[in-house]
GROMACS .gro file of N, CA and C in nm:
model
  414
    1MET      N    1   3.862  -7.150   5.756
    1MET     CA    2   4.001  -7.094   5.789
    1MET      C    3   4.042  -7.012   5.653
    2ILE      N    4   4.079  -6.842   5.662
    2ILE     CA    5   4.093  -6.842   5.537
    2ILE      C    6   4.237  -6.873   5.483
    3LYS      N    7   4.302  -6.903   5.410
    3LYS     CA    8   4.440  -6.908   5.376
    3LYS      C    9   4.486  -6.818   5.285
    4ASN      N   10   4.373  -6.852   5.177
    4ASN     CA   11   4.436  -6.821   5.066
    4ASN      C   12   4.319  -6.724   4.952
    5ILE      N   13   4.336  -6.591   4.916
    5ILE     CA   14   4.274  -6.495   4.908
    5ILE      C   15   4.263  -6.437   4.716
    6LEU      N   16   4.199  -6.437   4.664
    6LEU     CA   17   4.164  -6.409   4.557
    6LEU      C   18   4.142  -6.301   4.545
    7VAL      N   19   4.206  -6.164   4.477
    7VAL     CA   20   4.157  -6.072   4.427
    7VAL      C   21   4.194  -5.988   4.299
    8PRO      N   22   4.033  -6.000   4.238
    8PRO     CA   23   4.083  -5.991   4.107
    8PRO      C   24   4.094  -5.797   4.091
    9VAL      N   25   4.173  -5.749   4.008
    9VAL     CA   26   4.192  -5.576   4.050
    9VAL      C   27   4.173  -5.559   3.876
   10ASP      N   28   4.139  -5.418   3.859
   10ASP     CA   29   4.146  -5.354   3.710
   10ASP      C   30   4.184  -5.221   3.723
   11GLY      N   31   4.230  -5.177   3.866
   11GLY     CA   32   4.268  -5.027   3.841
   11GLY      C   33   4.170  -4.961   3.887
   12SER      N   34   4.009  -4.956   3.884
   12SER     CA   35   3.956  -4.885   3.928
   12SER      C   36   3.899  -4.848   4.062
   13GLU      N   37   3.873  -4.778   4.098
   13GLU     CA   38   3.885  -4.705   4.263
   13GLU      C   39   3.765  -4.855   4.357
   14SER      N   40   3.703  -4.880   4.267
   14SER     CA   41   3.671  -5.000   4.376
   14SER      C   42   3.757  -5.141   4.397
   15SER      N   43   3.816  -5.136   4.301
   15SER     CA   44   3.927  -5.249   4.303
   15SER      C   45   4.031  -5.210   4.414
   16ASP      N   46   4.057  -5.060   4.386
   16ASP     CA   47   4.170  -5.012   4.521
   16ASP      C   48   4.113  -5.034   4.651
   17LYS      N   49   3.930  -4.999   4.694
   17LYS     CA   50   3.889  -5.035   4.851
   17LYS      C   51   3.905  -5.221   4.811
   18SER      N   52   3.890  -5.297   4.771
   18SER     CA   53   3.906  -5.393   4.754
   18SER      C   54   4.010  -5.438   4.811
   19ILE      N   55   4.113  -5.426   4.735
   19ILE     CA   56   4.225  -5.445   4.770
   19ILE      C   57   4.298  -5.376   4.974
   20ASN      N   58   4.281  -5.365   4.966
   20ASN     CA   59   4.257  -5.277   5.120
   20ASN      C   60   4.212  -5.374   5.215
   21TYR      N   61   4.088  -5.387   5.177
   21TYR     CA   62   4.005  -5.494   5.289
   21TYR      C   63   4.089  -5.583   5.254
   22ALA      N   64   4.081  -5.622   5.105
   22ALA     CA   65   4.190  -5.793   5.139
   22ALA      C   66   4.272  -5.786   5.216
   23ILE      N   67   4.409  -5.674   5.221
   23ILE     CA   68   4.517  -5.706   5.293
   23ILE      C   69   4.476  -5.701   5.456
   24SER      N   70   4.379  -5.631   5.503
   24SER     CA   71   4.320  -5.624   5.665
   24SER      C   72   4.329  -5.789   5.694
   25LEU      N   73   4.171  -5.844   5.582
   25LEU     CA   74   4.171  -5.978   5.616
   25LEU      C   75   4.314  -6.106   5.601
   26ALA      N   76   4.395  -6.077   5.515
   26ALA     CA   77   4.543  -6.122   5.499
   26ALA      C   78   4.597  -6.130   5.569
   27LYS      N   79   4.634  -5.995   5.651
   27LYS     CA   80   4.722  -5.951   5.783
   27LYS      C   81   4.674  -6.060   5.920
   28ASN      N   82   4.513  -6.031   5.881
   28ASN     CA   83   4.414  -6.080   6.007
   28ASN      C   84   4.504  -6.234   6.034
   29TYR      N   85   4.455  -6.297   5.913
   29TYR     CA   86   4.403  -6.466   5.912
   29TYR      C   87   4.540  -6.508   5.847
   30LYS      N   88   4.647  -6.401   5.820
   30LYS     CA   89   4.798  -6.480   5.794
   30LYS      C   90   4.788  -6.547   5.607
   31ALA      N   91   4.707  -6.512   5.598
   31ALA     CA   92   4.652  -6.578   5.420
   31ALA      C   93   4.744  -6.472   5.328
   32LYS      N   94   4.794  -6.556   5.201
   32LYS     CA   95   4.817  -6.484   5.063
   32LYS      C   96   4.718  -6.482   4.996
   33LEU      N   97   4.744  -6.360   4.955
   33LEU     CA   98   4.698  -6.270   4.859
   33LEU      C   99   4.744  -6.338   4.688
   34ASN      N  100   4.653  -6.315   4.614
   34ASN     CA  101   4.682  -6.379   4.499
   34ASN      C  102   4.595  -6.230   4.397
   35PHE      N  103   4.693  -6.188   4.351
   35PHE     CA  104   4.621  -6.051   4.264
   35PHE      C  105   4.627  -6.121   4.124
   36LEU      N  106   4.488  -6.051   4.064
   36LEU     CA  107   4.481  -6.136   3.920
   36LEU      C  108   4.412  -6.030   3.856
   37TYR      N  109   4.465  -5.988   3.736
   37TYR     CA  110   4.427  -5.892   3.672
   37TYR      C  111   4.389  -5.956   3.487
   38VAL      N  112   4.247  -5.953   3.453
   38VAL     CA  113   4.268  -6.002   3.303
   38VAL      C  114   4.241  -5.877   3.226
   39ALA      N  115   4.340  -5.940   3.105
   39ALA     CA  116   4.337  -5.868   2.999
   39ALA      C  117   4.189  -5.885   2.923
   40ASN      N  118   4.060  -5.823   2.927
   40ASN     CA  119   3.932  -5.868   2.851
   40ASN      C  120   3.921  -5.811   2.705
   41ILE      N  121   3.922  -5.951   2.682
   41ILE     CA  122   3.922  -6.029   2.526
   41ILE      C  123   3.799  -5.922   2.454
   42ASN      N  124   3.729  -5.918   2.539
   42ASN     CA  125   3.577  -5.880   2.536
   42ASN      C  126   3.625  -5.753   2.474
   43GLN      N  127   3.709  -5.693   2.490
   43GLN     CA  128   3.733  -5.524   2.440
   43GLN      C  129   3.795  -5.486   2.325
   44LEU      N  130   3.866  -5.612   2.273
   44LEU     CA  131   3.937  -5.582   2.146
   44LEU      C  132   3.861  -5.554   2.058
   45ALA      N  133   3.945  -5.512   1.950
   45ALA     CA  134   3.887  -5.475   1.830
   45ALA      C  135   3.866  -5.567   1.695
   46ILE      N  136   3.803  -5.531   1.668
   46ILE     CA  137   3.770  -5.697   1.526
   46ILE      C  138   3.873  -5.652   1.406
   47ASN      N  139   3.958  -5.537   1.407
   47ASN     CA  140   4.100  -5.580   1.318
   47ASN      C  141   4.217  -5.622   1.346
   48PRO      N  142   4.234  -5.720   1.325
   48PRO     CA  143   4.373  -5.784   1.363
   48PRO      C  144   4.475  -5.698   1.350
   49ALA      N  145   4.478  -5.612   1.301
   49ALA     CA  146   4.627  -5.505   1.336
   49ALA      C  147   4.593  -5.455   1.466
   50LEU      N  148   4.507  -5.416   1.459
   50LEU     CA  149   4.465  -5.313   1.616
   50LEU      C  150   4.463  -5.448   1.723
   51THR      N  151   4.409  -5.548   1.754
   51THR     CA  152   4.406  -5.623   1.786
   51THR      C  153   4.508  -5.593   1.867
   52HIS      N  154   4.644  -5.657   1.751
   52HIS     CA  155   4.738  -5.711   1.874
   52HIS      C  156   4.802  -5.530   1.977
   53ALA      N  157   4.779  -5.450   1.894
   53ALA     CA  158   4.841  -5.328   1.990
   53ALA      C  159   4.762  -5.290   2.094
   54ILE      N  160   4.657  -5.341   2.049
   54ILE     CA  161   4.518  -5.309   2.164
   54ILE      C  162   4.584  -5.411   2.313
   55MET      N  163   4.617  -5.522   2.256
   55MET     CA  164   4.602  -5.635   2.387
   55MET      C  165   4.783  -5.637   2.398
   56GLY      N  166   4.845  -5.532   2.349
   56GLY     CA  167   4.968  -5.490   2.383
   56GLY      C  168   4.971  -5.406   2.564
   57ALA      N  169   4.867  -5.268   2.483
   57ALA     CA  170   4.855  -5.155   2.570
   57ALA      C  171   4.805  -5.222   2.667
   58MET      N  172   4.696  -5.332   2.688
   58MET     CA  173   4.586  -5.353   2.759
   58MET      C  174   4.687  -5.436   2.905
   59LYS      N  175   4.792  -5.534   2.814
   59LYS     CA  176   4.931  -5.610   2.906
   59LYS      C  177   4.985  -5.495   3.013
   60THR      N  178   5.051  -5.408   2.937
   60THR     CA  179   5.155  -5.294   3.009
   60THR      C  180   5.026  -5.201   3.154
   61ALA      N  181   4.914  -5.229   3.075
   61ALA     CA  182   4.812  -5.151   3.185
   61ALA      C  183   4.807  -5.269   3.304
   62GLY      N  184   4.808  -5.379   3.240
   62GLY     CA  185   4.755  -5.423   3.351
   62GLY      C  186   4.870  -5.503   3.464
   63ALA      N  187   5.010  -5.540   3.408
   63ALA     CA  188   5.106  -5.471   3.469
   63ALA      C  189   5.150  -5.390   3.595
   64ALA      N  190   5.108  -5.284   3.532
   64ALA     CA  191   5.122  -5.152   3.627
   64ALA      C  192   5.002  -5.148   3.747
   65ILE      N  193   4.908  -5.237   3.716
   65ILE     CA  194   4.769  -5.242   3.762
   65ILE      C  195   4.879  -5.292   3.914
   66LEU      N  196   4.949  -5.460   3.825
   66LEU     CA  197   4.970  -5.536   3.963
   66LEU      C  198   5.082  -5.470   4.063
   67GLU      N  199   5.153  -5.434   3.964
   67GLU     CA  200   5.256  -5.332   4.045
   67GLU      C  201   5.210  -5.280   4.180
   68ARG      N  202   5.116  -5.160   4.102
   68ARG     CA  203   5.038  -5.112   4.234
   68ARG      C  204   4.982  -5.161   4.370
   69ALA      N  205   4.914  -5.260   4.325
   69ALA     CA  206   4.880  -5.365   4.436
   69ALA      C  207   4.976  -5.441   4.514
   70GLU      N  208   5.090  -5.495   4.421
   70GLU     CA  209   5.170  -5.549   4.572
   70GLU      C  210   5.242  -5.436   4.606
   71LYS      N  211   5.243  -5.280   4.571
   71LYS     CA  212   5.334  -5.219   4.643
   71LYS      C  213   5.222  -5.148   4.814
   72MET      N  214   5.121  -5.215   4.779
   72MET     CA  215   5.063  -5.153   4.893
   72MET      C  216   5.015  -5.252   4.969
   73VAL      N  217   5.065  -5.359   4.987
   73VAL     CA  218   5.111  -5.532   5.075
   73VAL      C  219   5.231  -5.458   5.147
   74PRO      N  220   5.192  -5.456   5.304
   74PRO     CA  221   5.284  -5.491   5.360
   74PRO      C  222   5.393  -5.573   5.367
   75ILE      N  223   5.512  -5.535   5.414
   75ILE     CA  224   5.616  -5.644   5.466
   75ILE      C  225   5.546  -5.734   5.556
   76GLY      N  226   5.566  -5.904   5.542
   76GLY     CA  227   5.483  -5.989   5.595
   76GLY      C  228   5.349  -6.058   5.519
   77VAL      N  229   5.367  -6.020   5.430
   77VAL     CA  230   5.234  -6.018   5.445
   77VAL      C  231   5.225  -6.038   5.218
   78GLN      N  232   5.194  -6.228   5.260
   78GLN     CA  233   5.228  -6.292   5.125
   78GLN      C  234   5.155  -6.287   4.999
   79CYS      N  235   5.223  -6.244   4.873
   79CYS     CA  236   5.136  -6.204   4.767
   79CYS      C  237   5.183  -6.249   4.639
   80GLU      N  238   5.070  -6.282   4.529
   80GLU     CA  239   5.158  -6.310   4.405
   80GLU      C  240   5.053  -6.208   4.323
   81LYS      N  241   5.115  -6.207   4.210
   81LYS     CA  242   5.059  -6.162   4.090
   81LYS      C  243   5.048  -6.236   3.932
   82ILE      N  244   4.925  -6.229   3.891
   82ILE     CA  245   4.864  -6.283   3.825
   82ILE      C  246   4.852  -6.201   3.700
   83MET      N  247   4.858  -6.217   3.586
   83MET     CA  248   4.825  -6.154   3.471
   83MET      C  249   4.781  -6.240   3.336
   84GLU      N  250   4.647  -6.257   3.324
   84GLU     CA  251   4.589  -6.336   3.257
   84GLU      C  252   4.514  -6.286   3.078
   85THR      N  253   4.475  -6.345   3.020
   85THR     CA  254   4.374  -6.307   2.859
   85THR      C  255   4.221  -6.352   2.864
   86GLY      N  256   4.137  -6.320   2.882
   86GLY     CA  257   4.026  -6.361   2.859
   86GLY      C  258   3.903  -6.277   2.900
   87ALA      N  259   3.753  -6.385   2.922
   87ALA     CA  260   3.699  -6.276   2.948
   87ALA      C  261   3.678  -6.300   3.103
   88PRO      N  262   3.698  -6.183   3.203
   88PRO     CA  263   3.729  -6.161   3.339
   88PRO      C  264   3.633  -6.281   3.401
   89ALA      N  265   3.514  -6.259   3.415
   89ALA     CA  266   3.429  -6.386   3.505
   89ALA      C  267   3.532  -6.496   3.496
   90ALA      N  268   3.516  -6.575   3.383
   90ALA     CA  269   3.523  -6.672   3.321
   90ALA      C  270   3.664  -6.752   3.369
   91VAL      N  271   3.757  -6.599   3.408
   91VAL     CA  272   3.870  -6.639   3.392
   91VAL      C  273   3.884  -6.641   3.606
   92ILE      N  274   3.839  -6.567   3.612
   92ILE     CA  275   3.840  -6.539   3.791
   92ILE      C  276   3.772  -6.679   3.847
   93LEU      N  277   3.664  -6.726   3.782
   93LEU     CA  278   3.634  -6.852   3.867
   93LEU      C  279   3.717  -6.922   3.814
   94GLU      N  280   3.791  -6.992   3.681
   94GLU     CA  281   3.907  -7.101   3.696
   94GLU      C  282   4.033  -7.055   3.790
   95TYR      N  283   4.054  -6.939   3.781
   95TYR     CA  284   4.155  -6.896   3.904
   95TYR      C  285   4.071  -6.965   4.079
   96GLU      N  286   4.010  -6.896   4.089
   96GLU     CA  287   3.914  -7.011   4.215
   96GLU      C  288   3.980  -7.129   4.231
   97GLU      N  289   3.962  -7.220   4.141
   97GLU     CA  290   4.000  -7.353   4.157
   97GLU      C  291   4.128  -7.356   4.139
   98ILE      N  292   4.210  -7.296   4.024
   98ILE     CA  293   4.388  -7.300   4.004
   98ILE      C  294   4.439  -7.274   4.167
   99LEU      N  295   4.346  -7.173   4.236
   99LEU     CA  296   4.491  -7.119   4.356
   99LEU      C  297   4.414  -7.195   4.450
  100ASP      N  298   4.293  -7.263   4.415
  100ASP     CA  299   4.234  -7.315   4.566
  100ASP      C  300   4.183  -7.189   4.642
  101ALA      N  301   4.127  -7.092   4.597
  101ALA     CA  302   4.101  -7.000   4.672
  101ALA      C  303   4.023  -7.012   4.796
  102ASP      N  304   3.990  -6.936   4.921
  102ASP     CA  305   3.906  -6.986   5.035
  102ASP      C  306   3.827  -6.855   5.016
  103LEU      N  307   3.836  -6.747   4.992
  103LEU     CA  308   3.765  -6.635   4.953
  103LEU      C  309   3.816  -6.554   4.822
  104ILE      N  310   3.683  -6.465   4.766
  104ILE     CA  311   3.749  -6.366   4.680
  104ILE      C  312   3.677  -6.268   4.737
  105VAL      N  313   3.804  -6.168   4.725
  105VAL     CA  314   3.732  -6.023   4.778
  105VAL      C  315   3.767  -5.891   4.630
  106MET      N  316   3.668  -5.824   4.592
  106MET     CA  317   3.687  -5.830   4.490
  106MET      C  318   3.527  -5.656   4.458
  107GLY      N  319   3.638  -5.567   4.393
  107GLY     CA  320   3.545  -5.401   4.408
  107GLY      C  321   3.397  -5.466   4.324
  108SER      N  322   3.307  -5.361   4.370
  108SER     CA  323   3.185  -5.400   4.323
  108SER      C  324   3.153  -5.364   4.146
  109ARG      N  325   3.190  -5.275   4.137
  109ARG     CA  326   3.221  -5.252   4.006
  109ARG      C  327   3.328  -5.153   3.887
  110GLY      N  328   3.382  -5.189   3.833
  110GLY     CA  329   3.517  -5.176   3.775
  110GLY      C  330   3.443  -5.074   3.647
  111LEU      N  331   3.350  -5.134   3.575
  111LEU     CA  332   3.318  -5.065   3.463
  111LEU      C  333   3.215  -4.937   3.500
  112GLY      N  334   3.141  -4.835   3.408
  112GLY     CA  335   3.082  -4.777   3.428
  112GLY      C  336   2.961  -4.851   3.437
  113VAL      N  337   2.829  -4.722   3.479
  113VAL     CA  338   2.710  -4.729   3.512
  113VAL      C  339   2.656  -4.809   3.383
  114VAL      N  340   2.609  -4.770   3.301
  114VAL     CA  341   2.593  -4.751   3.151
  114VAL      C  342   2.669  -4.895   3.077
  115LYS      N  343   2.773  -4.935   3.129
  115LYS     CA  344   2.848  -5.069   3.011
  115LYS      C  345   2.821  -5.202   3.127
  116GLY      N  346   2.844  -5.157   3.248
  116GLY     CA  347   2.764  -5.273   3.357
  116GLY      C  348   2.644  -5.311   3.350
  117VAL      N  349   2.525  -5.220   3.303
  117VAL     CA  350   2.436  -5.236   3.314
  117VAL      C  351   2.441  -5.301   3.227
  118LEU      N  352   2.459  -5.269   3.081
  118LEU     CA  353   2.468  -5.369   2.909
  118LEU      C  354   2.535  -5.455   2.914
  119LEU      N  355   2.674  -5.491   3.009
  119LEU     CA  356   2.704  -5.617   3.003
  119LEU      C  357   2.666  -5.717   3.070
  120GLY      N  358   2.655  -5.657   3.215
  120GLY     CA  359   2.620  -5.755   3.352
  120GLY      C  360   2.728  -5.717   3.435
  121SER      N  361   2.710  -5.707   3.541
  121SER     CA  362   2.813  -5.732   3.634
  121SER      C  363   2.901  -5.833   3.674
  122VAL      N  364   3.048  -5.820   3.624
  122VAL     CA  365   3.137  -5.949   3.715
  122VAL      C  366   3.091  -6.011   3.847
  123SER      N  367   3.101  -5.909   3.942
  123SER     CA  368   3.081  -5.954   4.068
  123SER      C  369   2.983  -5.993   4.078
  124GLN      N  370   2.838  -5.964   4.064
  124GLN     CA  371   2.728  -6.014   4.014
  124GLN      C  372   2.721  -6.212   3.935
  125TYR      N  373   2.797  -6.228   3.836
  125TYR     CA  374   2.835  -6.337   3.819
  125TYR      C  375   2.925  -6.372   3.878
  126ILE      N  376   2.997  -6.356   3.929
  126ILE     CA  377   3.129  -6.447   4.030
  126ILE      C  378   2.980  -6.512   4.178
  127ILE      N  379   2.946  -6.386   4.251
  127ILE     CA  380   2.912  -6.438   4.328
  127ILE      C  381   2.777  -6.539   4.310
  128GLU      N  382   2.755  -6.578   4.183
  128GLU     CA  383   2.655  -6.664   4.148
  128GLU      C  384   2.650  -6.801   4.096
  129ARG      N  385   2.879  -6.778   4.082
  129ARG     CA  386   2.904  -6.908   4.038
  129ARG      C  387   3.002  -6.932   4.084
  130ALA      N  388   3.078  -6.890   4.218
  130ALA     CA  389   3.164  -6.911   4.306
  130ALA      C  390   3.140  -7.008   4.367
  131LYS      N  391   3.230  -7.103   4.382
  131LYS     CA  392   3.211  -7.193   4.471
  131LYS      C  393   3.253  -7.175   4.644
  132ASN      N  394   3.321  -7.087   4.615
  132ASN     CA  395   3.352  -7.071   4.828
  132ASN      C  396   3.285  -6.875   4.800
  133PRO      N  397   3.337  -6.798   4.921
  133PRO     CA  398   3.246  -6.692   4.989
  133PRO      C  399   3.342  -6.592   4.904
  134VAL      N  400   3.262  -6.482   4.848
  134VAL     CA  401   3.264  -6.360   4.781
  134VAL      C  402   3.258  -6.269   4.875
  135LEU      N  403   3.323  -6.173   4.884
  135LEU     CA  404   3.323  -6.041   4.952
  135LEU      C  405   3.324  -5.907   4.833
  136VAL      N  406   3.247  -5.838   4.828
  136VAL     CA  407   3.207  -5.761   4.778
  136VAL      C  408   3.260  -5.610   4.799
  137VAL      N  409   3.300  -5.544   4.785
  137VAL     CA  410   3.377  -5.424   4.828
  137VAL      C  411   3.264  -5.307   4.757
  138LYS      N  412   3.235  -5.219   4.815
  138LYS     CA  413   3.178  -5.097   4.797
  138LYS      C  414   3.310  -5.010   4.791
   0.00000   0.00000   0.00000
């Protein structure tokens, strides 16, 4: 039975599609949604003075993305917003454990095609390592 759904979000079109799919599942199963935004430390500048400013901007963007996700959720569906900093794939797997998530629903690609090929796909990493089912929405 699905009771707790983890939904990593990044503001991409693919992420928005995964939110809609997760909402549908949450309504059908009366499950809780957990929206997770990870400020990607891999994207930080080397210059310490810039790092602080970039991190602040990433957190501001993350708050807006989480707020938008929450506004998509209809009344009667429980949801929580979580913001973390780190390597997205590792943090998603960590929160699968912390939240005791029954299912992870995520977009197929948040990065551009070139970056995704060079860095590896977060969704592919999660599929290979998650303990519970992962639904990847295209």
